[in-house]
Structures are given as C-alpha cells and as structure tokens.
C-alpha cells in the first residue's frame, strides 16, 4: 500500500453538523483551494467567490460575510461526499492549476519566476524538498573525515543537524543552553511570542497543525523545537550547556580546532572539517550604560534573562526600552503590577494585526488536520504577502523630501494610514498621541504588531509612558533628564541585542591567523551572508545582511542557507578537495551590491537615529534588501566558480 501524502489530511468520519460547525472557523480562501484537491474540480476558484486582497495576517482575503456564508454552504456537501467516499483523493491538480491557485489566493498574477519557490514550499507531493539524498555518493572515508561542528541549537542549528544527519556526515552541535530553541529558549519574559504567523514560522517539512495560537508563545515554540529534535534523532549529537569560546583554522591540517567549555568549566578542543555558525543574531544582550545602575537596590535584569524568581506582582516596575520586546512585556504585566513606567527613547510604528493574540479555533485546527492541503494553502496565505515582492515600496525616492518624515509618496500615504489607525485608538487624548507618534518614516524600524493591546495598556491608570531621556538610576528608581524621579522596585532592560556584533564574543581565527573581528570591524559582510574570505570551510547561518525586516520567516531563510551550505559540503566532499572559501572578488562584488542596495532602503534612512539594524556609523549590515525569491534562487544554485578550492 502506498503511503498517504501527509498533507492530504487524516481521514475522518465527523458528521455534517460537526463539519458545518468547523466551517465557521475556517479561512475560506484556503478552504476553496482545499476543495480543488478534494473534488478535482478547478471551478471552485473560477467562480464568483474569491478573496479580494492579499494582506499579511488576513486569512479571509477581505471576503464579505455573504460570500463566506455561500462558500460554506457549497463546501459542506462536497466535504461530506469526500468523507462518504472514504477520503479518497482524485488525481492532484496540474502545475498550471497550482499556479492558478496561487494567483487566485494572491489576488494578482504570481510571476512565473517566483512560482518554483512557492511550489517547493507547498510540498504538495508530500515530500520534503530539502531532504538530503546524496548520502550514498560519499565514500566512507570522506564521510568519516568530515566531522562538522555546528555552533548553536536554535532553529537554524537544529535544521543543519537534520540535514547533516540525512547526509550521513558526523557532526556535533554545541549549544550553550540546556536545550534547543535558541531565542525561544532564552526569551521567557511574560508575553514572549512570535510575530510571524506560526503556520509559516515552522520548518516547511515539519508543519505544525497543532499550534494553539496564530502567533505562538514561547513555551509552545520551545516544545516544537524539542519535539523536532527528538523526531529526527538530533539530541544524541548535541552537547548542551557547552559554550564555544573560539575556533581556529589550522592551515597545515586544513581543519578547524573548536575550543569549547562545559558547564563544569573544563575546556576541550573539537576537531572539525567544517564549522557552521548557527548562533543567531539577536541573543547577546545590549545593556545600556546608565549612570548609577549598580546602586539600584532591587532586581535588575535584561528581558532575555528574565528572572522568574522575582515576583513583580504589586510592585513598581520600570521597563527601560520599548521595541518588539517591551511591546510584549508591558501589556502582559500591566494589570499585575502596582505601577508600570515605560521608558521609550524612540516611538514605534505599529502594524494592525487582529489575530496577534487569537487562539486558533477548533474548526480551523480540524481543517488543518483533515482537509487535504488546507494547511499548505493557509501557509501560502501568510508567506505570499510577506515574500518581499513589494520591497520596492521600501526604496528611498532620492527626489522626495518632506523633512525626513517619509521616503516617498507611497511611504507618506502609508504613514498617514498607520498614524490614523493609532490616532483612532487614542481618541481625543492628544497628549498621549504626541508621545506615541513616531517622527521618522513608517517601516524604518521593525514594525510591531498591533491588536490594540499596546495603546490600551498605555491608557491604563497605573501605566505611564516616559519619553524624556533617562539621566540616572538611583537606589529606588529612575531619574530622567528633567529631574523627575520615577520610583521602581524592579527594573527590566528591554534594550535589545548587539545585532551588528556577529559571532561575538567568540574568537574566530581563519587562514594565516586572520582574526574575524579585525577583518570585520563594524562592517560585517559575508558572501550571501554565509561565507567569508579567509575563513575556509566556515559557514554562517543568519549571518550578516540576512535578517528580514520586509517580511519572510527566518526559518525559511535558514532553509535557503542550509541548502546552500549542504551543496557546498557536497561539492567539497565529493571532489576530494580540502577546503573552499569565497573568492575575494566575488565576496567584494556582492558586498558592494549589497551596500548599494541596502543604502537605498528605508531602514538606512538618515532620519532614524537609533536602530539595532545600524552600525555605530549609521550604515546597515544586518538586513537583507533582497526579495525572498531572489535569495532563494541564489542559495538554490551553489556555484563552485564563486569559490577558491584547495
Ligand atoms: P529593540 O527593538 O532594539 O528595542 C530596544 C529598546 O530599548 C528600544 O526602545 C530602544 O530605543 C531602547 N534602548 C536601547 N538602548 C537604550 C539606551 N541606552 N537608553 C534608552 N533606551 C534604549 O530590541 P528588542 O525589543 O529586544 O527587539 C530586538 C529584535 O528582536 C526585534 O527587532 C525583533 O527582530 C526581535 N524580537 C522579535 C519578537 C517577536 O515578536 N517575535 C519579540 C521580541 C524581539 P531606540 O528605539 O531608541 O533604540
């Protein structure tokens, strides 16, 4: 018997009443696509019922209530017939129909050149498109000699482990934490949740139909990575509570010596043919240098080192910093503390997202489990509008000048829309409106999800938003530059991370003793964000210039990068050569194109004074300026000629 396509859903026997109830919870656009699979009839997407617009986090495509009700009415007998027929599927839709379904969901023709990326991500054939199938091509000798050290067991390190295991390459994942998950292991502050839809923020080959919320909270994410680790047998390759201190390339041997320190303080050197850095980019706390901090009598901690032993209930809580993290903490704790003072240096733009705190209703979860390919098309609904296909809207119009409040006419309109959404929530509170309204172009910093909870929190009687800069911290509170004293029993720094200091504090030494930190200075670069001249057989995941501010999911980005790294390793290990490193001119040309491109984008705009995307000189080396399909294409296609081989 052939195995059932895992995305075809589990057969079911639910009665019509149960199905009708479930239909009330479903995304109608995803449902109608599923019905094409269920019935083999493409007319479901060629008729009068269709989504109107494709907007991030709108799973109904702005369809009217009447159309949605009609869709449910038509769907019920079709689903019942499928059930009664034993949940047997007709032949799958042709590639042309799949393309048509994409365009129908996108509410616009999906260009031919980006279809392969979405088609691969959909996994409609049930296979894992990224699975490594070349294990047999390696000789036992090449394999035995190929030990790879992966630094970090967050989402990217775990993924690298899965692929290395499939390739039959020996590897060790060294992780400083006691378990997998990286950022989701570290960040346990109240309210920590992902802000990319969960059905897209997961491995394409390990979709989760079990998410309980559209934007999962940290325990559920941690559990997901733990479960994936176990399912793929990666745990036995992991050394937890072990930190990489340094990695040095031995020119004569053509190998890496990776020095690690265990929880007992003992150090050890691991030998490696290749090193994959999967350390993430947002995990080394950036602590503000505030005078008097050491005199504070109460608990003081960084958000990513949340002290769970501190009972903040009924205390006076000072939250210093209000970016993506502060935005999540403040509304979550506001009702529990006696007083919450939020110190915010720069106001933040917010982006409406009604689903941000919503539980996935039971009918939607039923559809994910049982309706063929429903979950895959639901994923597409999140992926497509966030694929960076509209990245041109982020480009600075050099002829546009309105005093730094917008980068183009399109951006000015966007500003007006977002400003109005905020103003509408604040009513006639002009004073608070002035304090929360950003004075730089919309989208120039990380956009924050807005379901009303942030501004509602700021309006509470026990909450105060302070925009005056901090002068000092004293024993029992915080004093701002105007001399105002804000009493505090607990202080949390939600001040972000050392984004620009990639791989810090590890000491990485490459060929001829080249020290990575010296080579980079404040301008970290890597070819495709992955490989670095002078650092043979060394690969970065989530390296310089690969963070995403224009959409996407870092997990998808990691899948692109791991595919590329595995292609490079395949070439290395089957060619019998010792090392590869990017040719200097290839790297330099890429870096020049990168800087030229990112420098024209909104995130580099001079009006943004403080941004973790920028280096101390105000240049950006952190973000990707490329549409996701462009990066997917480049990383899909490893070019040996881009490399020097030894
Ligand atoms: P952040 O966005 O860099 O925000 C840090 C906050 O601290 C800002 O308000 C910043 O002000 C302030 N700050 C920093 N140094 C300061 C100083 N010396 N004095 C006063 N204020 C200071 O950091 P984050 O909120 O931790 O977020 C970092 C990134 O992590 C995000 O961009 C996102 O990529 C990721 N993240 C994601 C989620 C999620 O929802 N999935 C949640 C949390 C974090 P300025 O704005 O003026 O610099």
XYZ file of C-alpha atoms and ligand atoms in Angstrom:
694
model
C 0.000 0.000 0.000
C 1.394 3.420 -0.884
C 1.844 5.834 1.984
C -0.704 8.621 2.263
C 0.617 12.078 1.468
C 0.997 13.634 4.947
C -0.550 16.883 3.729
C -3.625 15.091 2.408
C -5.011 15.097 5.935
C -6.171 12.300 8.158
C -9.369 10.554 7.016
C -12.376 11.476 9.133
C -15.897 10.397 9.903
C -17.253 13.573 11.522
C -20.945 14.147 10.876
C -22.372 17.041 8.879
C -23.198 19.064 11.969
C -19.622 18.886 13.191
C -18.266 19.791 9.766
C -20.700 22.705 9.461
C -19.519 23.990 12.830
C -15.875 23.644 11.822
C -16.520 25.547 8.600
C -17.413 28.614 10.664
C -13.801 28.784 11.874
C -12.002 28.254 8.595
C -10.127 30.508 6.234
C -12.470 30.499 3.255
C -9.731 31.100 0.652
C -7.711 28.144 1.994
C -10.898 26.065 2.138
C -11.762 26.716 -1.514
C -8.236 25.680 -2.537
C -8.569 22.519 -0.486
C -11.841 21.803 -2.306
C -9.989 21.861 -5.623
C -7.907 18.957 -4.286
C -10.888 17.196 -2.699
C -13.083 17.272 -5.787
C -10.545 17.562 -8.599
C -12.701 20.430 -9.845
C -10.933 23.712 -10.503
C -14.214 25.613 -10.789
C -14.075 26.296 -7.038
C -11.614 29.075 -7.810
C -13.044 30.136 -11.141
C -16.448 31.221 -9.932
C -17.910 34.219 -8.200
C -16.391 33.550 -4.775
C -12.871 34.870 -4.395
C -10.600 36.747 -1.981
C -10.415 40.463 -2.617
C -6.940 41.395 -1.387
C -3.871 39.583 -0.146
C -2.769 41.259 3.059
C -0.472 39.928 5.746
C -2.346 38.212 8.578
C -5.760 38.488 6.923
C -6.701 34.869 6.413
C -10.044 35.700 4.780
C -8.709 37.835 1.958
C -11.235 40.538 2.931
C -14.117 38.422 1.629
C -17.559 39.658 2.569
C -19.708 37.799 5.107
C -22.245 36.893 2.409
C -19.648 35.322 0.148
C -18.118 33.413 3.033
C -21.507 32.045 4.075
C -22.183 30.974 0.500
C -18.779 29.270 0.312
C -19.547 27.317 3.482
C -22.948 26.325 2.125
C -21.399 24.958 -1.068
C -18.469 23.332 0.751
C -20.469 21.206 3.192
C -21.889 18.664 0.709
C -18.549 18.418 -1.090
C -16.702 17.635 2.142
C -19.424 15.194 3.181
C -19.160 13.405 -0.174
C -15.393 13.154 0.259
C -15.924 11.683 3.729
C -18.540 9.247 2.486
C -16.214 8.137 -0.287
C -13.608 7.139 2.300
C -11.500 10.323 1.960
C -10.039 9.187 -1.336
C -8.499 11.972 -3.376
C -8.802 12.388 -7.144
C -5.580 12.974 -9.132
C -3.737 16.102 -7.952
C -4.099 19.428 -9.747
C -1.655 20.069 -12.572
C 1.233 22.522 -12.076
C -0.721 25.028 -14.188
C -3.713 24.754 -11.870
C -1.461 25.052 -8.821
C -0.085 28.268 -10.322
C -3.625 29.454 -10.924
C -4.489 28.688 -7.291
C -1.501 30.736 -6.130
C -2.566 33.719 -8.226
C -6.135 33.346 -7.031
C -5.026 33.477 -3.385
C -2.570 36.284 -4.097
C -5.321 38.258 -5.853
C -2.766 39.018 -8.555
C -0.844 37.015 -11.139
C 2.059 35.305 -9.393
C 5.051 35.835 -11.707
C 6.406 32.698 -13.397
C 9.877 33.179 -11.948
C 8.726 33.044 -8.326
C 6.333 30.104 -8.739
C 9.047 27.425 -8.217
C 9.874 28.777 -4.759
C 6.265 28.757 -3.600
C 5.641 25.395 -5.263
C 8.595 23.891 -3.419
C 7.422 25.353 -0.124
C 3.904 23.979 -0.613
C 5.214 20.381 -0.648
C 2.063 19.250 -2.436
C 3.684 15.938 -3.336
C 4.203 15.250 0.357
C 7.984 15.005 0.018
C 10.498 17.144 1.891
C 12.031 19.126 -0.953
C 15.134 19.924 1.081
C 15.863 16.380 2.223
C 19.424 15.262 1.511
C 19.510 12.272 -0.780
C 23.215 12.173 -1.642
C 24.419 10.222 1.367
C 25.459 7.244 -0.804
C 27.633 9.415 -3.014
C 30.150 9.908 -0.220
C 32.828 7.358 0.347
C 33.079 6.031 3.865
C 36.492 7.687 4.113
C 35.230 11.100 3.048
C 32.365 10.787 5.465
C 34.453 9.711 8.428
C 36.832 12.574 7.854
C 34.095 15.181 7.591
C 33.182 15.937 11.178
C 31.246 19.218 11.272
C 30.823 21.381 14.348
C 27.580 23.329 14.424
C 27.569 26.186 16.908
C 24.108 26.675 18.355
C 20.942 24.596 18.510
C 18.331 27.195 17.709
C 16.103 26.784 14.690
C 18.981 27.047 12.196
C 21.453 24.806 14.044
C 18.805 22.150 14.516
C 17.981 22.336 10.826
C 21.672 21.975 9.918
C 21.778 18.912 12.182
C 18.777 17.357 10.443
C 20.384 17.777 7.026
C 23.839 16.614 8.151
C 22.245 13.520 9.655
C 20.444 12.824 6.376
C 23.772 13.173 4.563
C 25.425 10.724 6.926
C 28.058 13.283 7.920
C 29.305 13.084 11.502
C 28.555 16.263 13.408
C 28.343 17.802 16.847
C 26.012 20.613 17.805
C 27.465 22.691 20.610
C 24.844 24.689 22.491
C 25.400 26.958 25.491
C 21.832 26.483 26.731
C 20.462 23.370 28.380
C 18.103 22.631 25.480
C 17.227 23.521 21.884
C 15.299 26.521 20.605
C 17.830 29.347 20.771
C 15.908 32.585 21.084
C 12.871 30.630 22.265
C 14.952 29.043 24.959
C 16.352 32.382 26.081
C 13.304 34.596 25.907
C 10.833 33.621 28.603
C 9.623 37.041 29.565
C 5.862 37.433 30.040
C 4.180 37.802 26.666
C 7.059 36.498 24.524
C 5.572 35.260 21.292
C 6.490 35.081 17.635
C 5.301 37.882 15.370
C 5.402 35.890 12.139
C 2.369 33.648 11.713
C 3.111 30.269 13.313
C 1.936 28.259 10.336
C 4.748 29.876 8.364
C 7.197 30.201 11.258
C 7.987 26.491 11.290
C 10.017 24.172 9.097
C 8.392 23.702 5.677
C 8.856 19.939 6.059
C 7.639 19.839 9.654
C 4.449 21.867 9.602
C 2.532 22.027 12.797
C -1.205 21.590 12.627
C -1.249 21.758 16.391
C -0.486 25.447 17.015
C -2.939 26.683 19.586
C -2.459 30.349 18.647
C -1.875 32.056 15.322
C 1.242 33.654 16.869
C 2.598 31.127 19.323
C 4.008 31.920 22.714
C 7.446 30.838 23.812
C 6.576 27.569 25.633
C 4.834 26.183 22.569
C 7.729 27.192 20.316
C 10.239 25.638 22.668
C 8.201 22.432 22.719
C 8.090 22.412 18.902
C 11.877 22.543 18.559
C 12.307 19.947 21.268
C 9.895 17.618 19.519
C 11.546 18.119 16.104
C 14.946 17.457 17.670
C 13.721 14.155 19.076
C 11.833 13.101 15.962
C 14.990 13.442 13.839
C 17.292 11.882 16.426
C 19.430 15.009 16.737
C 19.698 15.001 20.528
C 22.486 12.428 20.545
C 24.638 14.836 18.511
C 24.074 17.751 20.885
C 26.328 18.959 23.640
C 24.170 21.211 25.750
C 25.412 23.612 28.410
C 28.616 23.859 26.433
C 29.893 27.116 25.024
C 32.170 27.666 22.066
C 34.954 30.010 23.107
C 36.971 30.055 19.922
C 37.532 28.422 16.581
C 40.876 28.498 14.815
C 41.747 27.260 11.356
C 44.903 25.166 11.100
C 46.416 25.962 7.697
C 48.641 22.903 7.586
C 45.936 20.436 8.517
C 43.140 22.261 6.694
C 40.914 21.739 9.708
C 39.269 23.730 12.474
C 40.064 23.483 16.171
C 36.977 24.487 18.122
C 37.536 25.194 21.794
C 34.511 24.584 23.986
C 33.849 24.995 27.676
C 31.446 22.749 29.535
C 29.253 23.632 32.478
C 31.993 22.346 34.822
C 34.378 24.942 33.389
C 36.603 22.379 31.699
C 37.702 23.217 28.178
C 38.159 20.831 25.293
C 39.152 21.142 21.655
C 36.938 19.627 18.983
C 38.409 18.857 15.590
C 36.266 19.768 12.594
C 36.494 19.687 8.833
C 33.914 22.455 8.679
C 32.193 24.795 11.086
C 28.625 26.037 10.780
C 27.862 29.032 12.945
C 24.197 28.945 13.878
C 24.431 31.360 16.783
C 21.647 33.696 15.716
C 21.969 37.458 15.651
C 19.723 38.674 18.424
C 20.872 36.951 21.574
C 23.741 38.902 23.116
C 22.014 41.475 25.338
C 22.819 45.105 24.681
C 22.952 46.631 28.137
C 22.553 50.386 28.378
C 25.282 52.337 30.081
C 23.156 54.218 32.608
C 24.872 56.018 35.434
C 24.086 54.600 38.876
C 22.644 51.282 37.672
C 24.848 49.429 40.140
C 23.261 51.324 43.038
C 19.740 50.065 42.325
C 18.566 48.078 45.357
C 16.020 45.831 43.650
C 16.237 43.193 40.911
C 17.514 44.442 37.562
C 17.735 42.127 34.554
C 17.669 42.063 30.771
C 14.460 40.875 29.122
C 16.179 37.830 27.608
C 17.486 36.853 31.037
C 14.120 37.267 32.739
C 14.414 36.419 36.408
C 11.493 34.101 37.104
C 12.271 34.141 40.815
C 11.270 37.801 41.016
C 7.656 38.289 41.954
C 6.764 41.518 40.191
C 3.128 41.456 41.248
C 2.036 44.617 43.042
C 5.484 46.105 42.559
C 6.556 49.315 40.879
C 8.064 48.113 37.604
C 10.345 50.176 35.366
C 10.628 48.925 31.802
C 13.549 50.544 30.027
C 13.196 50.132 26.276
C 10.070 49.551 24.261
C 10.867 47.853 20.969
C 9.485 44.456 19.949
C 10.214 43.032 23.390
C 8.922 45.902 25.507
C 5.757 45.923 23.396
C 5.071 42.374 24.500
C 6.042 42.734 28.145
C 4.121 45.908 29.008
C 0.576 44.809 28.087
C 1.162 41.389 29.664
C 2.211 42.614 33.096
C 0.353 45.930 33.338
C -2.580 44.548 35.316
C -0.351 42.644 37.732
C 1.991 45.409 38.798
C 1.235 48.310 41.055
C 2.805 50.780 38.683
C 4.416 50.351 35.268
C 6.726 53.044 33.941
C 7.801 52.519 30.338
C 10.858 54.483 29.246
C 10.891 54.718 25.489
C 13.612 56.566 23.590
C 12.118 56.284 20.102
C 8.417 55.909 19.317
C 7.496 52.842 17.269
C 5.360 52.316 14.203
C 2.778 49.599 14.593
C 1.059 47.400 12.047
C -2.523 46.208 12.533
C -2.915 42.516 13.258
C -6.225 41.439 14.754
C -5.036 37.820 15.010
C -1.971 38.577 17.113
C -3.302 37.172 20.391
C -6.005 34.940 18.907
C -6.313 31.243 19.612
C -6.650 29.044 16.549
C -10.292 27.986 16.779
C -11.087 24.290 16.892
C -12.680 24.268 13.421
C -9.538 25.702 11.857
C -7.438 23.089 13.606
C -9.779 20.380 12.401
C -9.330 21.647 8.840
C -5.527 21.667 9.217
C -5.646 18.044 10.328
C -8.241 16.668 7.948
C -8.839 18.778 4.847
C -6.347 17.955 2.122
C -3.649 20.624 1.720
C -5.703 23.160 3.659
C -2.707 23.803 5.953
C -0.365 24.230 2.995
C -2.545 26.857 1.357
C -3.044 28.523 4.714
C 0.750 28.765 4.953
C 0.841 30.318 1.482
C -1.632 32.966 2.681
C 0.994 34.103 5.188
C 4.046 33.556 3.031
C 2.947 35.315 -0.148
C 2.224 38.820 1.192
C 5.433 38.613 3.259
C 7.672 37.413 0.450
C 9.172 40.812 -0.194
C 7.658 41.092 -3.669
C 6.650 44.649 -2.821
C 10.077 45.583 -1.477
C 10.261 48.473 -3.955
C 7.951 50.294 -1.547
C 10.865 50.363 0.894
C 13.171 52.211 -1.507
C 14.044 55.825 -0.764
C 12.975 58.194 -3.522
C 16.030 60.485 -3.775
C 13.868 63.316 -5.139
C 11.380 63.143 -2.292
C 11.905 65.441 0.630
C 9.341 66.179 3.294
C 11.731 66.845 6.135
C 12.520 63.214 6.947
C 9.012 62.022 7.752
C 8.649 59.838 4.660
C 10.910 58.354 1.983
C 8.497 58.547 -0.923
C 4.952 59.493 -1.761
C 3.859 55.877 -1.262
C 5.557 55.836 2.130
C 3.852 59.114 3.078
C 0.462 57.579 2.336
C 1.415 54.568 4.417
C 2.435 56.865 7.249
C -0.942 58.582 7.126
C -2.827 55.289 7.238
C -0.801 53.946 10.173
C -0.940 57.266 12.041
C -4.714 57.332 11.674
C -5.027 53.772 12.981
C -3.078 54.802 16.061
C -4.954 58.067 16.485
C -8.301 56.255 16.249
C -7.300 54.068 19.175
C -6.336 57.052 21.279
C -9.465 59.123 20.757
C -9.074 62.679 21.963
C -6.025 62.052 24.144
C -3.817 64.453 22.185
C -1.097 64.430 24.796
C -0.577 60.655 24.614
C -0.906 60.784 20.837
C 2.025 63.182 20.679
C 4.094 60.845 22.829
C 3.447 57.672 20.809
C 3.608 59.095 17.282
C 6.942 58.332 15.535
C 8.884 61.177 13.924
C 10.583 59.118 11.219
C 9.322 57.268 8.141
C 6.921 54.371 8.565
C 8.571 50.910 8.442
C 12.090 52.329 9.013
C 12.439 50.306 12.209
C 10.996 46.895 12.947
C 7.200 47.124 12.620
C 5.355 45.971 15.717
C 2.145 44.010 15.743
C -0.858 45.978 16.862
C -4.021 44.354 18.099
C -4.799 47.288 20.343
C -3.097 45.874 23.412
C -0.145 48.308 23.390
C -2.068 51.562 23.279
C -4.761 50.181 25.587
C -2.001 49.375 28.063
C -0.591 52.890 27.869
C -4.017 54.308 28.685
C -4.280 52.410 31.962
C -4.216 54.485 35.151
C -1.213 52.628 36.566
C 0.872 52.883 33.383
C 2.996 55.808 32.248
C 4.960 56.201 29.029
C 8.021 58.369 29.567
C 9.792 59.803 26.541
C 12.188 62.063 28.413
C 15.700 60.569 28.320
C 16.988 58.811 31.430
C 19.638 60.655 33.391
C 20.451 58.058 36.027
C 19.306 55.113 38.063
C 19.234 55.544 41.827
C 18.739 53.123 44.674
C 14.964 53.165 44.438
C 14.118 54.284 40.949
C 14.922 56.138 37.756
C 15.545 59.851 37.272
C 15.040 61.468 33.882
C 16.978 64.410 32.462
C 14.303 66.873 33.568
C 14.884 65.770 37.161
C 11.681 63.757 37.540
C 12.015 60.746 39.849
C 10.148 57.549 38.985
C 10.134 55.084 41.890
C 10.815 51.451 40.999
C 11.144 48.134 42.834
C 12.132 46.157 39.727
C 13.904 47.267 36.541
C 13.897 45.366 33.285
C 16.145 46.365 30.392
C 14.246 45.581 27.204
C 17.056 47.269 25.357
C 17.680 44.733 22.634
C 20.755 42.957 21.353
C 24.200 43.502 19.848
C 22.928 42.850 16.382
C 25.911 44.220 14.481
C 28.447 42.221 16.530
C 28.025 38.951 14.664
C 29.525 35.888 16.349
C 30.584 37.949 19.367
C 32.091 37.053 21.827
C 33.635 34.008 20.126
C 37.189 34.399 18.843
C 37.265 33.158 15.254
C 40.662 32.932 13.558
C 40.905 31.954 9.925
C 43.605 31.343 7.357
C 47.017 32.882 8.048
C 45.883 33.899 11.509
C 43.239 36.337 10.244
C 41.041 37.420 13.135
C 37.407 37.709 12.078
C 36.682 40.645 14.376
C 39.595 42.585 12.887
C 38.560 41.745 9.345
C 35.011 42.889 10.011
C 35.354 45.817 12.373
C 31.911 47.438 12.423
C 31.201 46.286 8.875
C 30.416 42.550 8.955
C 29.994 41.053 5.500
C 29.737 37.586 4.051
C 29.008 36.303 0.575
C 25.248 35.733 0.552
C 25.565 36.278 4.299
C 27.070 32.771 4.502
C 30.768 32.510 3.563
C 33.729 34.771 4.375
C 37.073 35.187 2.582
C 39.986 33.908 4.679
C 37.706 31.575 6.614
C 37.782 28.263 4.745
C 35.035 25.710 5.342
C 33.291 28.172 7.649
C 29.613 28.912 7.137
C 27.233 31.360 8.797
C 23.518 30.854 9.183
C 21.594 34.091 9.849
C 24.860 35.886 9.150
C 25.481 39.494 8.115
C 22.894 41.030 5.823
C 20.316 38.270 6.166
C 17.889 39.486 8.800
C 14.445 40.275 7.485
C 12.549 43.496 8.022
C 10.399 43.279 4.912
C 8.628 40.011 5.585
C 9.511 36.354 5.381
C 10.316 33.974 8.171
C 13.801 33.379 9.481
C 13.106 29.661 9.386
C 12.509 29.837 5.652
C 15.672 31.936 5.348
C 17.552 29.214 7.253
C 16.215 26.560 4.909
C 17.707 28.525 1.998
C 21.046 28.884 3.775
C 21.291 25.294 4.975
C 20.505 24.081 1.456
C 23.388 26.220 0.186
C 25.799 25.016 2.880
C 24.933 21.397 2.191
C 25.509 21.956 -1.546
C 28.936 23.390 -0.724
C 29.758 20.445 1.532
C 28.618 18.030 -1.160
C 30.978 19.626 -3.657
C 33.804 19.652 -1.125
C 33.415 16.074 -0.016
C 32.822 14.525 -3.405
C 35.604 16.476 -5.141
C 38.305 15.260 -2.789
C 39.477 18.807 -2.110
C 40.404 20.101 1.299
C 38.815 23.499 1.570
C 36.647 26.120 -0.046
C 36.365 29.820 0.626
C 34.669 32.537 -1.409
C 36.851 34.289 -3.946
C 37.651 37.753 -2.656
C 36.331 39.488 -5.778
C 33.061 37.541 -5.604
C 32.599 38.491 -1.965
C 33.603 42.116 -2.567
C 31.324 42.481 -5.555
C 28.434 41.030 -3.573
C 29.164 43.318 -0.614
C 29.278 46.344 -2.900
C 25.948 45.443 -4.482
C 24.554 44.736 -1.043
C 25.622 48.076 0.397
C 24.436 49.924 -2.681
C 21.039 48.279 -2.373
C 20.528 48.437 1.392
C 21.723 52.053 1.439
C 18.728 52.980 -0.710
C 16.250 51.343 1.618
C 14.092 52.854 4.322
C 15.997 51.097 7.139
C 19.134 53.069 6.242
C 17.302 56.411 6.186
C 19.215 59.147 7.962
C 16.198 60.281 9.974
C 16.376 57.097 12.093
C 18.792 57.970 14.865
C 18.631 54.773 16.888
C 18.173 51.371 15.319
C 19.681 47.990 16.060
C 19.793 47.485 12.318
C 22.515 50.141 12.035
C 26.180 50.052 12.940
C 27.749 52.862 15.011
C 28.314 54.885 11.813
C 24.675 54.552 10.814
C 25.248 52.048 7.989
C 23.250 48.830 7.734
C 25.000 45.446 7.570
C 22.282 43.405 9.213
C 19.267 43.317 6.923
C 18.558 41.650 3.630
C 17.495 44.038 0.884
C 16.566 41.167 -1.416
C 13.085 39.807 -2.132
C 12.782 36.312 -0.642
C 12.504 34.561 -4.047
C 15.735 36.256 -5.204
C 17.633 34.972 -2.194
C 16.014 31.555 -2.593
C 17.255 31.409 -6.208
C 20.796 32.425 -5.305
C 21.076 29.941 -2.487
C 19.432 27.194 -4.532
C 22.170 27.380 -7.056
C 25.599 26.839 -5.487
C 28.259 27.981 -7.954
C 31.632 26.271 -7.450
C 33.264 29.021 -9.522
C 32.466 31.525 -6.800
C 34.973 29.693 -4.610
C 38.651 29.054 -4.286
C 39.399 25.402 -3.728
C 42.429 23.902 -2.103
P 14.975 46.728 20.139
O 13.939 46.627 19.105
O 16.357 47.095 19.768
O 14.406 47.714 21.225
C 15.211 48.119 22.280
C 14.532 49.234 23.014
O 15.419 49.700 24.009
C 14.227 50.419 22.137
O 13.105 51.079 22.633
C 15.497 51.231 22.284
O 15.342 52.571 21.952
C 15.734 51.061 23.759
N 17.101 51.301 24.121
C 18.199 50.634 23.704
N 19.299 51.141 24.268
C 18.886 52.153 25.046
C 19.542 53.083 25.870
N 20.878 53.058 26.002
N 18.795 54.003 26.518
C 17.463 54.018 26.370
N 16.776 53.185 25.609
C 17.484 52.258 24.959
O 15.132 45.350 20.969
P 14.030 44.234 21.218
O 12.746 44.868 21.556
O 14.575 43.248 22.152
O 13.857 43.586 19.807
C 15.018 43.237 19.039
C 14.611 42.386 17.873
O 14.297 41.099 18.377
C 13.386 42.834 17.130
O 13.644 43.782 16.138
C 12.919 41.540 16.546
O 13.665 41.238 15.393
C 13.257 40.549 17.620
N 12.094 40.323 18.500
C 11.028 39.701 17.966
C 9.940 39.478 18.757
C 8.769 38.817 18.175
O 7.706 39.302 18.281
N 8.920 37.692 17.553
C 9.892 39.871 20.060
C 10.993 40.484 20.588
C 12.088 40.707 19.792
P 15.610 53.046 20.429
O 14.441 52.543 19.655
O 15.712 54.495 20.528
O 16.904 52.395 20.014
